[in-house]
PDB file of C-alpha atoms in Angstrom:
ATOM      1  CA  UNK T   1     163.289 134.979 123.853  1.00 78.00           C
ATOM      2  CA  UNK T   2     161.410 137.816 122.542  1.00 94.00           C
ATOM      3  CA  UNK T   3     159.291 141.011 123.497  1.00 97.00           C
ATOM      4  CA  UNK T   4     156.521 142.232 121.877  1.00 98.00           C
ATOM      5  CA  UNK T   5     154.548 145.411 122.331  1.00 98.00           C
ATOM      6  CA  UNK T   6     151.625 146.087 120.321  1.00 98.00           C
ATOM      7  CA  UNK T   7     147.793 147.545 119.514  1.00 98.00           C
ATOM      8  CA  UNK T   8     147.204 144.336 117.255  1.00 98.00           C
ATOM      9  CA  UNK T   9     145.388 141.040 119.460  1.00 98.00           C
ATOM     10  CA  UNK T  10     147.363 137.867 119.631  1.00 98.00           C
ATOM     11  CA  UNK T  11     146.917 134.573 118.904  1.00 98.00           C
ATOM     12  CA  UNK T  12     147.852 132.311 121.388  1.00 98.00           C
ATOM     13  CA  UNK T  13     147.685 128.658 119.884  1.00 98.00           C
ATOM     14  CA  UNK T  14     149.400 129.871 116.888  1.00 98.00           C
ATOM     15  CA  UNK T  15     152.373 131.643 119.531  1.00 98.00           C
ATOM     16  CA  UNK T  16     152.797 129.005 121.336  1.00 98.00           C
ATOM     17  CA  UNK T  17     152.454 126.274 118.249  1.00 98.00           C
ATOM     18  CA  UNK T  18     155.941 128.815 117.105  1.00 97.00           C
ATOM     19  CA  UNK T  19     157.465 128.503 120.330  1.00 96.00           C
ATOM     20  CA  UNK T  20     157.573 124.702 120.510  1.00 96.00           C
ATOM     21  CA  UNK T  21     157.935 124.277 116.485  1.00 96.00           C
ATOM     22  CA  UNK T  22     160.928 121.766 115.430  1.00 96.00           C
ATOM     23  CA  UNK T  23     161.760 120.993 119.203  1.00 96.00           C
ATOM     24  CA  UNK T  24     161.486 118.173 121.084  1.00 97.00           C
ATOM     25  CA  UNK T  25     163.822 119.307 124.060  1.00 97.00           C
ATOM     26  CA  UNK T  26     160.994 121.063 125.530  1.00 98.00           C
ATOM     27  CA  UNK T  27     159.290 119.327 128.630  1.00 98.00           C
ATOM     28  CA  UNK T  28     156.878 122.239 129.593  1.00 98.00           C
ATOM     29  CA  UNK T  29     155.622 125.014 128.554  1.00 98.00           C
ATOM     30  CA  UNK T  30     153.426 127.290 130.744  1.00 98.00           C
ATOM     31  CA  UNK T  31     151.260 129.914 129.424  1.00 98.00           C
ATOM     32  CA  UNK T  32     149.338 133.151 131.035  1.00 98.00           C
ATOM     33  CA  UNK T  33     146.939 135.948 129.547  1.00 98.00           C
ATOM     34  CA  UNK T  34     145.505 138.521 131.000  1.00 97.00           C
ATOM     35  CA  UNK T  35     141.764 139.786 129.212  1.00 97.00           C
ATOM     36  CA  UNK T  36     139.805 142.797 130.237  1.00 97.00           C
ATOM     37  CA  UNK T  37     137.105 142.193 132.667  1.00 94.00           C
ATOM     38  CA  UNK T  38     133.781 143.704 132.087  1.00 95.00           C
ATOM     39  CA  UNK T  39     133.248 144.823 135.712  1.00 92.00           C
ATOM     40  CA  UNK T  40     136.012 145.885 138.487  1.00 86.00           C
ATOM     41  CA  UNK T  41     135.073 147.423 141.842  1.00 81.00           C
ATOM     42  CA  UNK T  42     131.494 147.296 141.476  1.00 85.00           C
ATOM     43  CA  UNK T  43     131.088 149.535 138.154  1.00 88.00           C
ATOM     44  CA  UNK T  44     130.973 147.773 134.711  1.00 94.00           C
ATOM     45  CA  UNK T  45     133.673 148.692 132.445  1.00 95.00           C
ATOM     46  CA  UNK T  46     132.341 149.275 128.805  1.00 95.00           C
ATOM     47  CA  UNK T  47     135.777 149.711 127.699  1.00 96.00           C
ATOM     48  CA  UNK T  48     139.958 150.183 128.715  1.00 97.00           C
ATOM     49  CA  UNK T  49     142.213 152.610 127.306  1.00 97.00           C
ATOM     50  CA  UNK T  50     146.178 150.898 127.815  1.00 98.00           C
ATOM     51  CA  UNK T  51     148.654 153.792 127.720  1.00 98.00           C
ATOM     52  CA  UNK T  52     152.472 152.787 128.020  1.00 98.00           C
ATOM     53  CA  UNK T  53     155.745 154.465 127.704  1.00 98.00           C
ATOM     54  CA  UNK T  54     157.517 153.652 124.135  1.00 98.00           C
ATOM     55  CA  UNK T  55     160.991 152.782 124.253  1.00 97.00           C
ATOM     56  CA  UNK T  56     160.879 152.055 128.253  1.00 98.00           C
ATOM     57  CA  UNK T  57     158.428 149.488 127.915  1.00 98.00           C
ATOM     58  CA  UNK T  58     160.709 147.289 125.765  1.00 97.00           C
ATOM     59  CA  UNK T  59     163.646 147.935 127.543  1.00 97.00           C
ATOM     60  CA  UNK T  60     161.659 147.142 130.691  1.00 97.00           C
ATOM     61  CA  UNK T  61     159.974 144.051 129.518  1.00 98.00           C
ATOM     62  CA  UNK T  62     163.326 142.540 128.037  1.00 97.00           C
ATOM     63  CA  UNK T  63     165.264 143.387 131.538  1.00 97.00           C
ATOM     64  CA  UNK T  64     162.248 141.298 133.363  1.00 97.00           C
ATOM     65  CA  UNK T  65     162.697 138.306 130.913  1.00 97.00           C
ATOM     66  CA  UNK T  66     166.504 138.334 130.837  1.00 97.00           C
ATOM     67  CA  UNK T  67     166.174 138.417 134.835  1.00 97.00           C
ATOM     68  CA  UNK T  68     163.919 135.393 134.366  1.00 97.00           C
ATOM     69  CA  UNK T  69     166.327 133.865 131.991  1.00 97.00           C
ATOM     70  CA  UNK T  70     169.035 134.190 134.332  1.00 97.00           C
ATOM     71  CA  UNK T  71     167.473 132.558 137.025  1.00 97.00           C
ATOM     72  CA  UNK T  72     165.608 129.550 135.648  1.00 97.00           C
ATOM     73  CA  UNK T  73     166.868 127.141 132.930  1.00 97.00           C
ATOM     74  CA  UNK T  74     164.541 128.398 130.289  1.00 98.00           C
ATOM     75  CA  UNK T  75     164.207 126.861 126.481  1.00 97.00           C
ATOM     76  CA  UNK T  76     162.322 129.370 125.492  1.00 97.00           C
ATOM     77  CA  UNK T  77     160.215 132.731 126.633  1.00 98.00           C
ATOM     78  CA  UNK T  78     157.730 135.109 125.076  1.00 98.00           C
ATOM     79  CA  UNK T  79     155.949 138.621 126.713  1.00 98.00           C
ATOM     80  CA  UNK T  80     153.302 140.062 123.962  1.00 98.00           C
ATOM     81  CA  UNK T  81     151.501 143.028 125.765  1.00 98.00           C
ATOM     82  CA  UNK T  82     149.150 145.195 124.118  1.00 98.00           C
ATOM     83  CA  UNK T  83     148.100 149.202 123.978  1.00 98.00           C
ATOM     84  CA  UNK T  84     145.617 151.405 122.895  1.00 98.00           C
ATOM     85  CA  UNK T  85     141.534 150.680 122.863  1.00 97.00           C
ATOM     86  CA  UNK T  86     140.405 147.084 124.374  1.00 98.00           C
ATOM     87  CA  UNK T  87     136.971 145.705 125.378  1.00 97.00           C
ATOM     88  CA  UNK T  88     135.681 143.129 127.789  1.00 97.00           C
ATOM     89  CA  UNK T  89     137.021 139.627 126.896  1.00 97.00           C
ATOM     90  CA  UNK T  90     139.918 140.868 124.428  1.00 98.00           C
ATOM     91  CA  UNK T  91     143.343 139.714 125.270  1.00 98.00           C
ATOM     92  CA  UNK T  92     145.243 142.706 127.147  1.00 98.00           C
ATOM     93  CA  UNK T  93     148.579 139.975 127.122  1.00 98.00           C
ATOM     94  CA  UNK T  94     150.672 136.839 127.529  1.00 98.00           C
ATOM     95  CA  UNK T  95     153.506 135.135 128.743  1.00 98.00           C
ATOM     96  CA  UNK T  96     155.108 131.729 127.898  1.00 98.00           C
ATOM     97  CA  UNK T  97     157.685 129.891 129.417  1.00 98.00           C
ATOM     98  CA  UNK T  98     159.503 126.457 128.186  1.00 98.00           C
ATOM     99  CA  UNK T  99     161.771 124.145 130.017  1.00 98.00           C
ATOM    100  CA  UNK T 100     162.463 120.587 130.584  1.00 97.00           C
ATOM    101  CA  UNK T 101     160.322 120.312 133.798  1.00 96.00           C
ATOM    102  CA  UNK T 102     157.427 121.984 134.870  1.00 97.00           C
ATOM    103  CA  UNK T 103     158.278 123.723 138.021  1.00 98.00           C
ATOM    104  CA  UNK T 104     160.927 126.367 136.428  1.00 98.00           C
ATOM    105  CA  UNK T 105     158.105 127.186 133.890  1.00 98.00           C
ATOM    106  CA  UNK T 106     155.674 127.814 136.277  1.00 98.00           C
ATOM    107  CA  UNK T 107     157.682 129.922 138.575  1.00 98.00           C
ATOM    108  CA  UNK T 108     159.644 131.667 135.705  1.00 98.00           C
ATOM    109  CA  UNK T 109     156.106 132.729 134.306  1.00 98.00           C
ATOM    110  CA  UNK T 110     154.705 133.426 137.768  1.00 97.00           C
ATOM    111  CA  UNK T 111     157.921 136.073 138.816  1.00 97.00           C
ATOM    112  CA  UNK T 112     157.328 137.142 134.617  1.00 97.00           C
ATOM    113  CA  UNK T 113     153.880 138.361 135.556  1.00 97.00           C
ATOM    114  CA  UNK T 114     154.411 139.678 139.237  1.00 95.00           C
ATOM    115  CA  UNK T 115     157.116 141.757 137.604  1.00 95.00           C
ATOM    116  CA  UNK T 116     155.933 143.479 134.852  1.00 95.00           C
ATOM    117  CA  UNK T 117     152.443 144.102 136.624  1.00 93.00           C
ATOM    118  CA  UNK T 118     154.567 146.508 138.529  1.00 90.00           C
ATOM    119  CA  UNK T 119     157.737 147.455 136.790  1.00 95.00           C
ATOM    120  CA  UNK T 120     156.928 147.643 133.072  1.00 97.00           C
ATOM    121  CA  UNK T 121     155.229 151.322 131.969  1.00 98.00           C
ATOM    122  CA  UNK T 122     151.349 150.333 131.533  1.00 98.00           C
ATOM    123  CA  UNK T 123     148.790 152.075 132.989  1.00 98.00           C
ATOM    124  CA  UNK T 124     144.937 151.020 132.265  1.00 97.00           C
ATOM    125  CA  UNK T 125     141.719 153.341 132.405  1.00 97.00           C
ATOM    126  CA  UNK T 126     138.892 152.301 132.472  1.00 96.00           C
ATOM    127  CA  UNK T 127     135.898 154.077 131.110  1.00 95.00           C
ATOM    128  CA  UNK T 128     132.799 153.271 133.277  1.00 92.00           C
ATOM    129  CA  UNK T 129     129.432 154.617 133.367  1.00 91.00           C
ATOM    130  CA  UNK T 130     130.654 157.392 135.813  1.00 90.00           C
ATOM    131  CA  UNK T 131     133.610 157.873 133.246  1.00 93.00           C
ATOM    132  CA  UNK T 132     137.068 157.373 132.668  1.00 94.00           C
ATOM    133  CA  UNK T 133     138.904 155.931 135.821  1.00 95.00           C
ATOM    134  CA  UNK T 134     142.957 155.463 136.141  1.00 96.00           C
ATOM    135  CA  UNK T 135     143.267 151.227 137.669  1.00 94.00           C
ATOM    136  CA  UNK T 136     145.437 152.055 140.994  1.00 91.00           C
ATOM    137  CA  UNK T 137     148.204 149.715 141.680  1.00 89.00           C
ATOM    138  CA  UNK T 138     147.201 147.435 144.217  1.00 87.00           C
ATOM    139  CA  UNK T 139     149.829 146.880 147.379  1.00 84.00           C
ATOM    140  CA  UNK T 140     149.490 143.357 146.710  1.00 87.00           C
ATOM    141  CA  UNK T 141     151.011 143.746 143.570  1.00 87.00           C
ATOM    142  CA  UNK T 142     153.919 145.395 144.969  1.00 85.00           C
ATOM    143  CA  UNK T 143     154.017 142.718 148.340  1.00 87.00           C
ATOM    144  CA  UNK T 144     154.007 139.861 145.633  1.00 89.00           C
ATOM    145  CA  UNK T 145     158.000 141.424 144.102  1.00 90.00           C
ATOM    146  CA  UNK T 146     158.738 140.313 147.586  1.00 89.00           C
ATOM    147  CA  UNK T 147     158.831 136.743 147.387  1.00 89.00           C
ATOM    148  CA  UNK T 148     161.423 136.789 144.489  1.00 92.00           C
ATOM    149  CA  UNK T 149     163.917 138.823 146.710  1.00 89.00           C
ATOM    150  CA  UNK T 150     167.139 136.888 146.477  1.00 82.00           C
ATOM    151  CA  UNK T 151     169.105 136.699 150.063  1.00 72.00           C
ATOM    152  CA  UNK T 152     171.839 139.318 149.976  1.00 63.00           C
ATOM    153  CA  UNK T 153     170.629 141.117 146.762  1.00 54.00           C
TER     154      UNK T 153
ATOM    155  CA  UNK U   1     171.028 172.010 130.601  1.00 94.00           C
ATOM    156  CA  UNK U   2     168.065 170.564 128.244  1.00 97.00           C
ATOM    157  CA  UNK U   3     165.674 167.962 129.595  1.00 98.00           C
ATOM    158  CA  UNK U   4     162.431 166.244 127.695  1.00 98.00           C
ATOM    159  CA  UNK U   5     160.055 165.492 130.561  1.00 98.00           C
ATOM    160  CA  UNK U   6     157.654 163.697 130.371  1.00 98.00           C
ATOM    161  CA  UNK U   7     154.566 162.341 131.703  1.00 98.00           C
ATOM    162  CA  UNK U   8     151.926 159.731 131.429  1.00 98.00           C
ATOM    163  CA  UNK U   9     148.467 158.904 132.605  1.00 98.00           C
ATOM    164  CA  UNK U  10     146.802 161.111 135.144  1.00 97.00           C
ATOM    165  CA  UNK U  11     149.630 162.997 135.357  1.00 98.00           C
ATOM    166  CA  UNK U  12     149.777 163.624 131.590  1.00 98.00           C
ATOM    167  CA  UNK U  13     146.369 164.977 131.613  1.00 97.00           C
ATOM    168  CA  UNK U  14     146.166 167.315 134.829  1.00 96.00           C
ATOM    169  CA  UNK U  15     149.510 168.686 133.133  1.00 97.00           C
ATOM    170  CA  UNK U  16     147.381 168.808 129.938  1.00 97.00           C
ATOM    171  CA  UNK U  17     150.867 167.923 127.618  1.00 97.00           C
ATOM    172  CA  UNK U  18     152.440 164.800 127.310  1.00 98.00           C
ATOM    173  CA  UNK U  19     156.058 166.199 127.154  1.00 98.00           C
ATOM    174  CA  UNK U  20     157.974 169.814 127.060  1.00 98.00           C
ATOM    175  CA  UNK U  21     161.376 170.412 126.856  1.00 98.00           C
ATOM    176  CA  UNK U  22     162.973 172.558 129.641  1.00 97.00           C
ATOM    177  CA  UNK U  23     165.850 174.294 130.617  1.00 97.00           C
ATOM    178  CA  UNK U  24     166.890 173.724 133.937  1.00 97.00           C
ATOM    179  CA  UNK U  25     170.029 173.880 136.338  1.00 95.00           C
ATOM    180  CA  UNK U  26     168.476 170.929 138.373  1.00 97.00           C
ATOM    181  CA  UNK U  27     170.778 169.111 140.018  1.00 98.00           C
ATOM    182  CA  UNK U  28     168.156 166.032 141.867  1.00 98.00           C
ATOM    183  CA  UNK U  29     164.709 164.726 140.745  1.00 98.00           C
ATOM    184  CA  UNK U  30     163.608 166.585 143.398  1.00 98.00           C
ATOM    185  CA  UNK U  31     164.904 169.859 142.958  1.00 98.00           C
ATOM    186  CA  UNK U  32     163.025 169.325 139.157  1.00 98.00           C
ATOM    187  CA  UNK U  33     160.097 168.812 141.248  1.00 98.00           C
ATOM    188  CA  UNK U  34     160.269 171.756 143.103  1.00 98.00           C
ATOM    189  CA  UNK U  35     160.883 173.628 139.837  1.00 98.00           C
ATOM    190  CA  UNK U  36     158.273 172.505 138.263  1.00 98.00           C
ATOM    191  CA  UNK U  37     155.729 173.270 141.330  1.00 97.00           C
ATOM    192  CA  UNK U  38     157.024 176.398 141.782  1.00 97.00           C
ATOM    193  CA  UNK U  39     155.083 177.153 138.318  1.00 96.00           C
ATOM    194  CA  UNK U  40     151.977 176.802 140.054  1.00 96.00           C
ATOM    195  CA  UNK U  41     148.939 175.283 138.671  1.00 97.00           C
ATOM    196  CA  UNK U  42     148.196 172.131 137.228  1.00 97.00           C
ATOM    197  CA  UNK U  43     151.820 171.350 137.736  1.00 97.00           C
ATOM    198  CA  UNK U  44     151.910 172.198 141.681  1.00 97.00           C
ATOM    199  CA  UNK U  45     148.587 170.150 141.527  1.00 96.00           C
ATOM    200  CA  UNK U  46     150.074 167.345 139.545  1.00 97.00           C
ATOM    201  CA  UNK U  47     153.095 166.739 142.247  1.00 97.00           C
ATOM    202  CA  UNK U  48     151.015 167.721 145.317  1.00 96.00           C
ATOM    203  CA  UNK U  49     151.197 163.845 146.424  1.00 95.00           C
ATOM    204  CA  UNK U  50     154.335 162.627 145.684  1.00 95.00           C
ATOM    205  CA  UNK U  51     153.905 159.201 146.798  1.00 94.00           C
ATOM    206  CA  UNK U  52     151.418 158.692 144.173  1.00 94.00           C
ATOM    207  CA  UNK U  53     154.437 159.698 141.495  1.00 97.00           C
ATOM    208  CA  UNK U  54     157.100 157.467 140.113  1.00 97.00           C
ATOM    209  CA  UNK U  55     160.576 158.572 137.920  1.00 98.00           C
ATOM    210  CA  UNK U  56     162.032 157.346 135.384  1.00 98.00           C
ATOM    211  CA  UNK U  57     165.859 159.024 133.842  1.00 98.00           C
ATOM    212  CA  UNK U  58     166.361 157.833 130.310  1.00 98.00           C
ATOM    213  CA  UNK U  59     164.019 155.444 130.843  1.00 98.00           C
ATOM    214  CA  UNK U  60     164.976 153.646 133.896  1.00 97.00           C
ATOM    215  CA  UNK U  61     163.242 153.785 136.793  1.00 96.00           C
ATOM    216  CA  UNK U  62     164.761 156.019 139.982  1.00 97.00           C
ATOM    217  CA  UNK U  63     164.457 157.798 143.046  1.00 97.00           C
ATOM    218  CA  UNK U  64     163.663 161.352 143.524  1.00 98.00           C
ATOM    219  CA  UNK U  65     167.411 161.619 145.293  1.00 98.00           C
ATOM    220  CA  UNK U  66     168.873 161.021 141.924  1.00 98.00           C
ATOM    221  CA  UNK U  67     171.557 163.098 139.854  1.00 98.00           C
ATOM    222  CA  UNK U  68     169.956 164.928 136.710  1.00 98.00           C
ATOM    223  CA  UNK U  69     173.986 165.549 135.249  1.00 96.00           C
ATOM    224  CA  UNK U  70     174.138 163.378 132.043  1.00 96.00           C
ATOM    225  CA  UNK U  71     170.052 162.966 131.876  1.00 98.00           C
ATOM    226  CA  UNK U  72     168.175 163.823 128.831  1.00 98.00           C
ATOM    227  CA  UNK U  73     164.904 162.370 129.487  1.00 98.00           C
ATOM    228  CA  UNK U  74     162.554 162.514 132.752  1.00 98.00           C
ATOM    229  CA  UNK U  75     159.127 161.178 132.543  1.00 98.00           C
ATOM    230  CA  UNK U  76     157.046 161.414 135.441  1.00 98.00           C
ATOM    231  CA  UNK U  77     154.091 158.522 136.256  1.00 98.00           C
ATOM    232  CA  UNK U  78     151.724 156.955 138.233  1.00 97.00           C
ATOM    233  CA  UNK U  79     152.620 153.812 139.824  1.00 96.00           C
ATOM    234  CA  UNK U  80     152.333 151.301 137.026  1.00 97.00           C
ATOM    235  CA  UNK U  81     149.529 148.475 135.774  1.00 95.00           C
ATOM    236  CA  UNK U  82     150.340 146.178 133.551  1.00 93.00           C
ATOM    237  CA  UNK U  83     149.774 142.669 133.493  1.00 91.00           C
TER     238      UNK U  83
END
């Protein structure tokens, strides 16, 4: 259960080697990271600039993993996402999910990333050889909050 | 009353300032928006399209229709990319 924002890089054996230390309840445990591509839309990306919002981005990332919390039976959870100056192949972030079974760590981490791709305050630019370029959000991104819509809610 | 807004990303740069601190007898998001257009400029230019703009009131995320009575903070965005 814990939120991290930061410029630093990760690492994610020793994260998830923590998560799973002095437990053997844990039956799964799903991890995701995100790195910086060195091309998107055609135009190589020499490097990406991650701006966020201080103070909403924690409250926003902790909302998305208490949601997730709430609605799978989850051991154990972890969001690390990073700011400031990255380069192809560096980490940008990560989630991890733990449970007895599989399938609520997959989907927990699934609806953890479809979430906070579109409701925690990132934005990336990428600096290309035309220049600096904001990353639009995609309307997939949006369509895929849809699948996690709860009947009634 | 006394708002921080503030912005991020494009809009933070075609406003060239990252926050300012207003005083304003806004009552909606939206009648801050038309406020702040009605200065002209980079900030008419910056909420020209406002379906490329999200809001967020003491950092939450709302809709233009919302109250400003109680709100200190406003920041104004694109929508956002994370992940």
């Amino acid at each position: 259960m814990a939120v991290r924002v930061q410029r630093e890089d990760f690492d994610l054996g020793a994260e998830l080697a923590a998560l799973r230390a002095g437990r053997s309840d844990i039956g799964a445990l799903v991890s995701f990271t995100g790195l910086v591509r060195g091309a998107a839309g055609g135009a190589a990306i020499a490097a990406m600039e991650l701006e966020h919002y201080p103070g909403m981005t924690e409250r926003a990332l902790a909302a998305i993993e208490a949601e997730a919390r709430a609605r799978w039976p989850l051991q154990a959870s972890l969001i690390i996402h990073r700011y400031g100056a990255l380069t192809p192949g560096e980490q940008i972030m990560m989630v991890a999910t733990a449970s007895p079974h599989r399938q609520a760590a997959f989907e927990a981490a699934e609806f953890l990333m479809d979430y906070l791709k579109s409701r925690a305050p990132f934005w990336k630019k990428e600096a290309t050889p035309e220049g600096g370029r904001w990353v639009d959000a995609r309307d997939t991104d949006e369509a895929a909050l849809a699948r996690w819509a709860r009947p009634g809610a | 009353m006394t708002l921080d807004v503030l912005y991020f990303a494009w809009l933070r740069e075609r406003i060239g300032a990252p926050s300012e601190r207003i005083e304003t007898g806004a009552a909606t998001v939206a009648d801050l928006v038309a406020e702040l257009s009605a200065r002209g400029g980079p900030h008419a230019e910056a909420f020209a399209n406002l379906a490329a703009v999200r809001v967020a009131l003491d950092q939450e995320l709302a809709d233009f229709t919302a109250p400003l009575a109680g709100v200190r903070e406003v920041a104004f965005f694109p929508p956002m990319t994370g992940g």
